[in-house]
């Protein structure tokens, strides 16, 4: 009997221990966010948590209640995360994206106006005022280009629709090399009855094309003598060449004005109100991914590769064809463009004067990551502020083997600045910025690396 009582007491004790331990149930854990490649359409949230549990066939009401509470907590956390992202996107939209598009549209409209500096220069060709009005319109072109460059880092939404069709009408360098021969042909043919600017390719439109028409002093056709009208063009008096080029520049400016105004209208609440879709809580994850995709692509593929690395031969191509792929070579403002890109980038990152990525990361307890991004951009801007030799001149010097070697060294060791080849140092700094954005920033934000930038190890 005593043995039976002892057995019962032990059995009861074991039952109590098992119940207190949760009946053998499993626990949960938090997964570490990883930057992975995707097409940029994945849903994104600020955290990823998974949990599993097992219950006996005679599960208790307390276990069910615990599971319901956990599910409710997860849903609440996800909703809170999307709300925070939406608030950040609203700050970025209202204080950076739309203001940048407003500045761009206003500048282009003024430039294209019948009372503007471009029209004044066209009217002054062949007069004593030609030189002064040319200087005025060239300076205004630089002002307009600054607003265009500041808007480039956030090329999401309407401006990117239909393969960047609106963007290319404003400035197409991100996607196309300027084809000066085809542009010369357009100038010659613009008075033909069947000429239609809207059918011309993107590589002959926008403010890159206007730059060539206003800053190129040679005035000779870039087409070979196989083009009959090239010979005819070259035989014209300089005044006639300038007048025809200026007339076509006005047509291009008007086209860019329509495109820039359309982009702004599509974002504004008073227009098509893409803003509402972009900042909606229901779309927070997808739109965060879209915006970070563009920021990453801009730093890597546009600022670093397209604007710097190819022309400098760092990508491995050192032919004249590669070196000719320079943005804004006629105005010699290539590095100013990158400077304005960084201004635009920081405006988005900081949400202008409102809520941006910096605030979002700080709220996550990741101030070190937030400050790290700003420090990388600051290093790029410091380099640009001290640069005195235009990119086109630095590239020209690379025809000497010794300078090419020096450029490669400056790129690989950006902490040791090169005065003569500052662009090579700049490219190294952009490469470091890209690496930080891809791994530290993207991992912390739990966003994926876009396919367009995946697999690039430089």
GROMACS .gro file of C-alpha atoms in nm:
model
  458
    1UNK     CA    1   0.000   0.000   0.000
    2UNK     CA    2   0.281   0.233   0.089
    3UNK     CA    3   0.444   0.155  -0.240
    4UNK     CA    4   0.119   0.237  -0.422
    5UNK     CA    5   0.094   0.577  -0.250
    6UNK     CA    6   0.454   0.657  -0.337
    7UNK     CA    7   0.389   0.564  -0.700
    8UNK     CA    8   0.083   0.787  -0.714
    9UNK     CA    9   0.274   1.077  -0.558
   10UNK     CA   10   0.556   1.042  -0.813
   11UNK     CA   11   0.306   1.025  -1.099
   12UNK     CA   12   0.136   1.343  -0.984
   13UNK     CA   13   0.467   1.523  -0.948
   14UNK     CA   14   0.569   1.423  -1.301
   15UNK     CA   15   0.237   1.547  -1.436
   16UNK     CA   16   0.284   1.883  -1.267
   17UNK     CA   17   0.636   1.918  -1.410
   18UNK     CA   18   0.521   1.835  -1.765
   19UNK     CA   19   0.233   2.082  -1.743
   20UNK     CA   20   0.461   2.357  -1.613
   21UNK     CA   21   0.703   2.295  -1.901
   22UNK     CA   22   0.431   2.355  -2.156
   23UNK     CA   23   0.352   1.997  -2.241
   24UNK     CA   24   0.663   1.961  -2.457
   25UNK     CA   25   0.574   2.258  -2.681
   26UNK     CA   26   0.837   2.432  -2.904
   27UNK     CA   27   0.963   2.789  -2.887
   28UNK     CA   28   1.006   3.066  -3.142
   29UNK     CA   29   1.300   3.260  -3.283
   30UNK     CA   30   1.373   3.570  -3.482
   31UNK     CA   31   1.537   3.540  -3.823
   32UNK     CA   32   1.821   3.772  -3.920
   33UNK     CA   33   1.735   3.986  -4.227
   34UNK     CA   34   1.953   3.914  -4.528
   35UNK     CA   35   2.011   4.124  -4.841
   36UNK     CA   36   1.920   3.901  -5.132
   37UNK     CA   37   1.862   3.954  -5.502
   38UNK     CA   38   1.513   3.993  -5.636
   39UNK     CA   39   1.324   4.161  -5.913
   40UNK     CA   40   1.224   4.429  -5.664
   41UNK     CA   41   0.863   4.320  -5.615
   42UNK     CA   42   0.886   4.139  -5.283
   43UNK     CA   43   0.681   4.241  -4.983
   44UNK     CA   44   0.894   4.403  -4.717
   45UNK     CA   45   0.849   4.449  -4.343
   46UNK     CA   46   1.073   4.570  -4.067
   47UNK     CA   47   1.109   4.231  -3.901
   48UNK     CA   48   1.061   3.865  -3.974
   49UNK     CA   49   0.952   3.631  -3.698
   50UNK     CA   50   0.857   3.265  -3.718
   51UNK     CA   51   0.730   3.038  -3.449
   52UNK     CA   52   0.615   2.680  -3.424
   53UNK     CA   53   0.435   2.487  -3.157
   54UNK     CA   54   0.312   2.138  -3.101
   55UNK     CA   55   0.025   2.036  -2.881
   56UNK     CA   56  -0.108   1.708  -2.757
   57UNK     CA   57  -0.432   1.568  -2.896
   58UNK     CA   58  -0.599   1.686  -2.578
   59UNK     CA   59  -0.473   2.047  -2.609
   60UNK     CA   60  -0.585   2.286  -2.342
   61UNK     CA   61  -0.770   2.615  -2.374
   62UNK     CA   62  -0.469   2.798  -2.232
   63UNK     CA   63  -0.252   2.685  -2.527
   64UNK     CA   64  -0.515   2.804  -2.777
   65UNK     CA   65  -0.538   3.137  -2.601
   66UNK     CA   66  -0.158   3.173  -2.615
   67UNK     CA   67  -0.152   3.101  -2.990
   68UNK     CA   68  -0.431   3.354  -3.054
   69UNK     CA   69  -0.244   3.614  -2.852
   70UNK     CA   70   0.078   3.545  -3.045
   71UNK     CA   71  -0.103   3.574  -3.380
   72UNK     CA   72  -0.266   3.897  -3.271
   73UNK     CA   73   0.072   4.032  -3.160
   74UNK     CA   74   0.233   3.942  -3.494
   75UNK     CA   75  -0.050   4.109  -3.686
   76UNK     CA   76  -0.020   4.418  -3.468
   77UNK     CA   77   0.359   4.428  -3.520
   78UNK     CA   78   0.322   4.396  -3.898
   79UNK     CA   79   0.055   4.667  -3.906
   80UNK     CA   80   0.273   4.895  -3.696
   81UNK     CA   81   0.570   4.832  -3.924
   82UNK     CA   82   0.372   4.916  -4.238
   83UNK     CA   83   0.237   5.228  -4.068
   84UNK     CA   84   0.589   5.346  -3.984
   85UNK     CA   85   0.705   5.278  -4.340
   86UNK     CA   86   0.405   5.466  -4.480
   87UNK     CA   87   0.484   5.764  -4.255
   88UNK     CA   88   0.843   5.762  -4.381
   89UNK     CA   89   0.732   5.742  -4.745
   90UNK     CA   90   0.494   6.032  -4.685
   91UNK     CA   91   0.777   6.242  -4.543
   92UNK     CA   92   1.005   6.158  -4.835
   93UNK     CA   93   0.730   6.224  -5.090
   94UNK     CA   94   0.614   6.556  -4.950
   95UNK     CA   95   0.955   6.694  -4.857
   96UNK     CA   96   1.185   6.556  -5.128
   97UNK     CA   97   1.025   6.387  -5.428
   98UNK     CA   98   0.746   6.631  -5.510
   99UNK     CA   99   0.954   6.943  -5.428
  100UNK     CA  100   1.229   6.811  -5.658
  101UNK     CA  101   0.979   6.758  -5.939
  102UNK     CA  102   0.834   7.105  -5.878
  103UNK     CA  103   1.178   7.262  -5.904
  104UNK     CA  104   1.257   7.063  -6.217
  105UNK     CA  105   0.928   7.149  -6.390
  106UNK     CA  106   0.954   7.519  -6.303
  107UNK     CA  107   1.313   7.545  -6.426
  108UNK     CA  108   1.239   7.369  -6.755
  109UNK     CA  109   0.922   7.573  -6.815
  110UNK     CA  110   1.116   7.897  -6.766
  111UNK     CA  111   1.394   7.775  -6.993
  112UNK     CA  112   1.151   7.682  -7.270
  113UNK     CA  113   0.938   7.997  -7.242
  114UNK     CA  114   0.907   8.229  -7.541
  115UNK     CA  115   1.036   8.506  -7.317
  116UNK     CA  116   1.319   8.295  -7.174
  117UNK     CA  117   1.693   8.298  -7.225
  118UNK     CA  118   1.687   8.032  -7.498
  119UNK     CA  119   1.447   8.230  -7.712
  120UNK     CA  120   1.650   8.545  -7.647
  121UNK     CA  121   1.967   8.376  -7.769
  122UNK     CA  122   1.798   8.248  -8.082
  123UNK     CA  123   1.679   8.601  -8.161
  124UNK     CA  124   2.025   8.745  -8.095
  125UNK     CA  125   2.222   8.515  -8.327
  126UNK     CA  126   2.409   8.726  -8.580
  127UNK     CA  127   2.381   9.042  -8.368
  128UNK     CA  128   2.609   9.216  -8.121
  129UNK     CA  129   2.418   9.049  -7.836
  130UNK     CA  130   2.486   8.695  -7.953
  131UNK     CA  131   2.782   8.623  -7.722
  132UNK     CA  132   2.620   8.763  -7.408
  133UNK     CA  133   2.288   8.588  -7.463
  134UNK     CA  134   2.470   8.261  -7.534
  135UNK     CA  135   2.648   8.288  -7.199
  136UNK     CA  136   2.316   8.358  -7.028
  137UNK     CA  137   2.138   8.059  -7.180
  138UNK     CA  138   2.432   7.830  -7.111
  139UNK     CA  139   2.429   7.933  -6.746
  140UNK     CA  140   2.055   7.873  -6.726
  141UNK     CA  141   2.102   7.532  -6.889
  142UNK     CA  142   2.340   7.446  -6.601
  143UNK     CA  143   2.078   7.559  -6.349
  144UNK     CA  144   1.811   7.345  -6.513
  145UNK     CA  145   2.045   7.045  -6.529
  146UNK     CA  146   2.109   7.076  -6.155
  147UNK     CA  147   1.737   7.029  -6.084
  148UNK     CA  148   1.724   6.732  -6.324
  149UNK     CA  149   2.020   6.565  -6.156
  150UNK     CA  150   1.873   6.613  -5.809
  151UNK     CA  151   1.558   6.431  -5.918
  152UNK     CA  152   1.742   6.133  -6.067
  153UNK     CA  153   1.793   5.927  -5.747
  154UNK     CA  154   1.416   5.885  -5.702
  155UNK     CA  155   1.319   5.777  -6.055
  156UNK     CA  156   1.023   5.570  -5.935
  157UNK     CA  157   0.657   5.573  -6.029
  158UNK     CA  158   0.530   5.770  -6.332
  159UNK     CA  159   0.872   5.894  -6.449
  160UNK     CA  160   0.987   5.532  -6.488
  161UNK     CA  161   0.673   5.402  -6.661
  162UNK     CA  162   0.696   5.266  -7.017
  163UNK     CA  163   1.071   5.212  -7.004
  164UNK     CA  164   1.147   5.558  -6.863
  165UNK     CA  165   0.972   5.731  -7.152
  166UNK     CA  166   0.908   6.058  -6.963
  167UNK     CA  167   1.249   6.050  -6.800
  168UNK     CA  168   1.422   6.007  -7.137
  169UNK     CA  169   1.244   6.308  -7.282
  170UNK     CA  170   1.386   6.517  -6.998
  171UNK     CA  171   1.734   6.361  -6.985
  172UNK     CA  172   1.824   6.021  -7.128
  173UNK     CA  173   2.186   5.962  -7.023
  174UNK     CA  174   2.092   5.698  -6.764
  175UNK     CA  175   1.968   5.478  -7.048
  176UNK     CA  176   2.127   5.599  -7.371
  177UNK     CA  177   2.443   5.750  -7.515
  178UNK     CA  178   2.381   6.072  -7.705
  179UNK     CA  179   2.392   6.009  -8.079
  180UNK     CA  180   2.525   6.336  -8.218
  181UNK     CA  181   2.510   6.229  -8.582
  182UNK     CA  182   2.140   6.143  -8.553
  183UNK     CA  183   2.085   6.470  -8.368
  184UNK     CA  184   2.259   6.659  -8.648
  185UNK     CA  185   2.028   6.484  -8.893
  186UNK     CA  186   1.725   6.592  -8.692
  187UNK     CA  187   1.843   6.955  -8.699
  188UNK     CA  188   1.873   6.940  -9.076
  189UNK     CA  189   1.538   6.765  -9.129
  190UNK     CA  190   1.330   6.961  -8.877
  191UNK     CA  191   1.179   7.177  -9.150
  192UNK     CA  192   1.067   6.877  -9.358
  193UNK     CA  193   0.690   6.838  -9.385
  194UNK     CA  194   0.697   6.484  -9.249
  195UNK     CA  195   0.936   6.551  -8.960
  196UNK     CA  196   0.799   6.449  -8.619
  197UNK     CA  197   1.010   6.502  -8.308
  198UNK     CA  198   0.800   6.253  -8.111
  199UNK     CA  199   0.926   5.972  -8.334
  200UNK     CA  200   1.293   6.050  -8.274
  201UNK     CA  201   1.481   5.809  -8.050
  202UNK     CA  202   1.555   5.892  -7.688
  203UNK     CA  203   1.926   5.919  -7.765
  204UNK     CA  204   1.854   6.242  -7.954
  205UNK     CA  205   1.627   6.413  -7.701
  206UNK     CA  206   1.631   6.589  -7.366
  207UNK     CA  207   1.877   6.823  -7.203
  208UNK     CA  208   2.179   6.618  -7.308
  209UNK     CA  209   2.088   6.693  -7.670
  210UNK     CA  210   2.024   7.060  -7.587
  211UNK     CA  211   2.369   7.077  -7.428
  212UNK     CA  212   2.531   6.966  -7.753
  213UNK     CA  213   2.335   7.222  -7.952
  214UNK     CA  214   2.428   7.509  -7.721
  215UNK     CA  215   2.783   7.424  -7.610
  216UNK     CA  216   2.947   7.254  -7.908
  217UNK     CA  217   3.156   7.519  -8.079
  218UNK     CA  218   3.275   7.315  -8.377
  219UNK     CA  219   2.939   7.337  -8.554
  220UNK     CA  220   3.047   7.065  -8.801
  221UNK     CA  221   2.829   6.759  -8.859
  222UNK     CA  222   2.926   6.452  -8.658
  223UNK     CA  223   2.811   6.233  -8.948
  224UNK     CA  224   3.054   6.090  -9.201
  225UNK     CA  225   3.077   6.225  -9.555
  226UNK     CA  226   2.858   5.931  -9.663
  227UNK     CA  227   2.567   6.142  -9.546
  228UNK     CA  228   2.497   6.377  -9.834
  229UNK     CA  229   2.334   6.638  -9.613
  230UNK     CA  230   2.640   6.637  -9.386
  231UNK     CA  231   2.842   6.793  -9.664
  232UNK     CA  232   2.564   7.042  -9.729
  233UNK     CA  233   2.549   7.128  -9.361
  234UNK     CA  234   2.922   7.184  -9.330
  235UNK     CA  235   2.907   7.429  -9.620
  236UNK     CA  236   2.655   7.652  -9.440
  237UNK     CA  237   2.757   7.979  -9.279
  238UNK     CA  238   2.807   7.958  -8.902
  239UNK     CA  239   2.515   8.191  -8.839
  240UNK     CA  240   2.281   7.959  -9.026
  241UNK     CA  241   2.412   7.656  -8.834
  242UNK     CA  242   2.361   7.831  -8.501
  243UNK     CA  243   2.010   7.942  -8.595
  244UNK     CA  244   1.901   7.595  -8.703
  245UNK     CA  245   2.051   7.435  -8.394
  246UNK     CA  246   1.886   7.691  -8.170
  247UNK     CA  247   1.547   7.640  -8.334
  248UNK     CA  248   1.571   7.267  -8.271
  249UNK     CA  249   1.688   7.329  -7.913
  250UNK     CA  250   1.365   7.521  -7.856
  251UNK     CA  251   1.163   7.225  -7.985
  252UNK     CA  252   1.352   6.986  -7.756
  253UNK     CA  253   1.304   7.220  -7.459
  254UNK     CA  254   0.930   7.239  -7.523
  255UNK     CA  255   0.911   6.860  -7.539
  256UNK     CA  256   1.105   6.828  -7.213
  257UNK     CA  257   0.875   7.088  -7.057
  258UNK     CA  258   0.570   6.878  -7.143
  259UNK     CA  259   0.735   6.568  -6.995
  260UNK     CA  260   0.847   6.739  -6.673
  261UNK     CA  261   0.506   6.899  -6.624
  262UNK     CA  262   0.342   6.560  -6.680
  263UNK     CA  263   0.563   6.394  -6.418
  264UNK     CA  264   0.476   6.660  -6.162
  265UNK     CA  265   0.103   6.643  -6.241
  266UNK     CA  266   0.101   6.266  -6.199
  267UNK     CA  267   0.243   6.297  -5.845
  268UNK     CA  268   0.044   6.596  -5.721
  269UNK     CA  269  -0.279   6.563  -5.522
  270UNK     CA  270  -0.433   6.822  -5.755
  271UNK     CA  271  -0.340   6.606  -6.055
  272UNK     CA  272  -0.345   6.229  -6.098
  273UNK     CA  273  -0.236   6.188  -5.734
  274UNK     CA  274   0.014   5.903  -5.760
  275UNK     CA  275   0.122   6.033  -5.421
  276UNK     CA  276  -0.179   5.868  -5.256
  277UNK     CA  277  -0.084   5.528  -5.393
  278UNK     CA  278   0.282   5.568  -5.304
  279UNK     CA  279   0.226   5.658  -4.939
  280UNK     CA  280  -0.067   5.422  -4.877
  281UNK     CA  281  -0.011   5.187  -4.583
  282UNK     CA  282  -0.140   4.893  -4.789
  283UNK     CA  283   0.139   4.950  -5.042
  284UNK     CA  284   0.411   5.034  -4.790
  285UNK     CA  285   0.625   4.724  -4.837
  286UNK     CA  286   0.621   4.725  -5.216
  287UNK     CA  287   0.683   5.097  -5.246
  288UNK     CA  288   0.966   5.087  -4.992
  289UNK     CA  289   1.126   4.816  -5.205
  290UNK     CA  290   1.074   5.020  -5.523
  291UNK     CA  291   1.234   5.329  -5.371
  292UNK     CA  292   1.531   5.146  -5.221
  293UNK     CA  293   1.576   4.964  -5.553
  294UNK     CA  294   1.618   5.298  -5.727
  295UNK     CA  295   1.850   5.438  -5.459
  296UNK     CA  296   2.075   5.130  -5.484
  297UNK     CA  297   2.069   5.126  -5.865
  298UNK     CA  298   2.143   5.498  -5.879
  299UNK     CA  299   2.452   5.475  -5.657
  300UNK     CA  300   2.580   5.159  -5.826
  301UNK     CA  301   2.477   5.153  -6.191
  302UNK     CA  302   2.418   5.519  -6.263
  303UNK     CA  303   2.651   5.735  -6.052
  304UNK     CA  304   2.938   5.485  -6.015
  305UNK     CA  305   2.928   5.279  -6.334
  306UNK     CA  306   2.752   5.485  -6.600
  307UNK     CA  307   2.884   5.829  -6.506
  308UNK     CA  308   3.234   5.743  -6.387
  309UNK     CA  309   3.369   5.391  -6.419
  310UNK     CA  310   3.313   5.330  -6.791
  311UNK     CA  311   3.472   5.655  -6.909
  312UNK     CA  312   3.768   5.612  -6.672
  313UNK     CA  313   3.842   5.263  -6.797
  314UNK     CA  314   3.801   5.111  -6.453
  315UNK     CA  315   3.538   4.873  -6.589
  316UNK     CA  316   3.807   4.718  -6.808
  317UNK     CA  317   3.728   4.896  -7.134
  318UNK     CA  318   3.992   5.153  -7.229
  319UNK     CA  319   3.892   5.217  -7.590
  320UNK     CA  320   3.813   5.564  -7.720
  321UNK     CA  321   3.451   5.453  -7.753
  322UNK     CA  322   3.425   5.385  -7.380
  323UNK     CA  323   3.608   5.703  -7.288
  324UNK     CA  324   3.366   5.899  -7.502
  325UNK     CA  325   3.074   5.787  -7.284
  326UNK     CA  326   3.080   6.095  -7.064
  327UNK     CA  327   2.777   6.280  -6.940
  328UNK     CA  328   2.778   6.653  -7.015
  329UNK     CA  329   3.118   6.667  -7.191
  330UNK     CA  330   3.047   6.988  -7.385
  331UNK     CA  331   2.960   7.195  -7.078
  332UNK     CA  332   3.225   7.012  -6.871
  333UNK     CA  333   2.977   6.971  -6.585
  334UNK     CA  334   2.996   6.591  -6.546
  335UNK     CA  335   3.117   6.608  -6.187
  336UNK     CA  336   2.864   6.879  -6.103
  337UNK     CA  337   2.601   6.629  -6.211
  338UNK     CA  338   2.725   6.372  -5.959
  339UNK     CA  339   2.737   6.643  -5.693
  340UNK     CA  340   2.371   6.721  -5.755
  341UNK     CA  341   2.288   6.350  -5.760
  342UNK     CA  342   2.424   6.328  -5.406
  343UNK     CA  343   2.220   6.632  -5.300
  344UNK     CA  344   1.909   6.461  -5.434
  345UNK     CA  345   2.004   6.132  -5.273
  346UNK     CA  346   2.042   6.291  -4.930
  347UNK     CA  347   1.713   6.477  -4.972
  348UNK     CA  348   1.538   6.144  -5.017
  349UNK     CA  349   1.738   5.969  -4.746
  350UNK     CA  350   1.668   6.243  -4.490
  351UNK     CA  351   1.313   6.305  -4.609
  352UNK     CA  352   1.405   6.668  -4.670
  353UNK     CA  353   1.314   6.848  -4.348
  354UNK     CA  354   1.066   6.572  -4.259
  355UNK     CA  355   1.076   6.201  -4.182
  356UNK     CA  356   1.321   5.993  -4.385
  357UNK     CA  357   1.529   5.678  -4.373
  358UNK     CA  358   1.752   5.839  -4.112
  359UNK     CA  359   1.462   5.880  -3.869
  360UNK     CA  360   1.328   5.534  -3.944
  361UNK     CA  361   1.664   5.371  -3.873
  362UNK     CA  362   1.711   5.578  -3.559
  363UNK     CA  363   1.372   5.457  -3.432
  364UNK     CA  364   1.488   5.101  -3.498
  365UNK     CA  365   1.788   5.162  -3.275
  366UNK     CA  366   2.018   5.161  -3.579
  367UNK     CA  367   2.158   5.512  -3.560
  368UNK     CA  368   2.507   5.381  -3.642
  369UNK     CA  369   2.381   5.248  -3.976
  370UNK     CA  370   2.196   5.572  -4.048
  371UNK     CA  371   2.503   5.783  -3.970
  372UNK     CA  372   2.717   5.544  -4.176
  373UNK     CA  373   2.519   5.613  -4.493
  374UNK     CA  374   2.546   5.988  -4.442
  375UNK     CA  375   2.921   5.960  -4.376
  376UNK     CA  376   2.971   5.776  -4.706
  377UNK     CA  377   2.782   6.043  -4.901
  378UNK     CA  378   2.969   6.317  -4.716
  379UNK     CA  379   3.300   6.163  -4.827
  380UNK     CA  380   3.180   6.169  -5.188
  381UNK     CA  381   3.072   6.532  -5.157
  382UNK     CA  382   3.404   6.632  -4.997
  383UNK     CA  383   3.586   6.486  -5.296
  384UNK     CA  384   3.361   6.672  -5.541
  385UNK     CA  385   3.401   7.000  -5.354
  386UNK     CA  386   3.780   6.986  -5.389
  387UNK     CA  387   3.788   6.880  -5.755
  388UNK     CA  388   3.919   7.137  -6.003
  389UNK     CA  389   3.984   6.931  -6.318
  390UNK     CA  390   3.673   6.847  -6.527
  391UNK     CA  391   3.602   6.479  -6.587
  392UNK     CA  392   3.644   6.511  -6.962
  393UNK     CA  393   3.999   6.644  -6.912
  394UNK     CA  394   4.087   6.373  -6.659
  395UNK     CA  395   3.966   6.107  -6.902
  396UNK     CA  396   4.173   6.259  -7.182
  397UNK     CA  397   4.486   6.223  -6.969
  398UNK     CA  398   4.430   5.848  -6.938
  399UNK     CA  399   4.565   5.792  -7.289
  400UNK     CA  400   4.900   5.774  -7.111
  401UNK     CA  401   4.960   5.430  -6.957
  402UNK     CA  402   5.114   5.577  -6.642
  403UNK     CA  403   4.801   5.779  -6.572
  404UNK     CA  404   4.580   5.475  -6.626
  405UNK     CA  405   4.782   5.287  -6.364
  406UNK     CA  406   4.759   5.586  -6.130
  407UNK     CA  407   4.382   5.594  -6.184
  408UNK     CA  408   4.348   5.226  -6.096
  409UNK     CA  409   4.550   5.284  -5.779
  410UNK     CA  410   4.343   5.589  -5.681
  411UNK     CA  411   4.024   5.390  -5.733
  412UNK     CA  412   4.151   5.104  -5.517
  413UNK     CA  413   4.274   5.336  -5.239
  414UNK     CA  414   4.021   5.620  -5.213
  415UNK     CA  415   4.137   5.707  -4.862
  416UNK     CA  416   4.449   5.850  -5.026
  417UNK     CA  417   4.310   6.124  -5.253
  418UNK     CA  418   4.453   6.194  -5.596
  419UNK     CA  419   4.450   6.560  -5.699
  420UNK     CA  420   4.512   6.513  -6.071
  421UNK     CA  421   4.282   6.209  -6.096
  422UNK     CA  422   4.021   6.296  -5.836
  423UNK     CA  423   3.753   6.128  -6.047
  424UNK     CA  424   3.926   5.793  -5.996
  425UNK     CA  425   3.925   5.852  -5.620
  426UNK     CA  426   3.560   5.954  -5.646
  427UNK     CA  427   3.475   5.628  -5.819
  428UNK     CA  428   3.642   5.437  -5.536
  429UNK     CA  429   3.437   5.632  -5.282
  430UNK     CA  430   3.117   5.556  -5.475
  431UNK     CA  431   3.216   5.189  -5.477
  432UNK     CA  432   3.252   5.197  -5.098
  433UNK     CA  433   2.917   5.373  -5.070
  434UNK     CA  434   2.758   5.106  -5.290
  435UNK     CA  435   2.899   4.828  -5.069
  436UNK     CA  436   2.767   4.995  -4.753
  437UNK     CA  437   2.425   5.051  -4.907
  438UNK     CA  438   2.402   4.695  -5.037
  439UNK     CA  439   2.492   4.521  -4.717
  440UNK     CA  440   2.470   4.737  -4.405
  441UNK     CA  441   2.176   4.952  -4.520
  442UNK     CA  442   1.982   4.692  -4.720
  443UNK     CA  443   2.021   4.421  -4.456
  444UNK     CA  444   1.912   4.652  -4.175
  445UNK     CA  445   1.613   4.779  -4.375
  446UNK     CA  446   1.532   4.418  -4.470
  447UNK     CA  447   1.503   4.501  -4.840
  448UNK     CA  448   1.635   4.298  -5.129
  449UNK     CA  449   1.904   4.396  -5.377
  450UNK     CA  450   1.748   4.461  -5.720
  451UNK     CA  451   1.836   4.223  -6.003
  452UNK     CA  452   1.970   4.515  -6.205
  453UNK     CA  453   2.250   4.556  -5.950
  454UNK     CA  454   2.299   4.197  -5.832
  455UNK     CA  455   2.624   4.019  -5.916
  456UNK     CA  456   2.832   4.338  -5.930
  457UNK     CA  457   3.133   4.280  -5.710
  458UNK     CA  458   3.320   4.607  -5.760
   0.00000   0.00000   0.00000
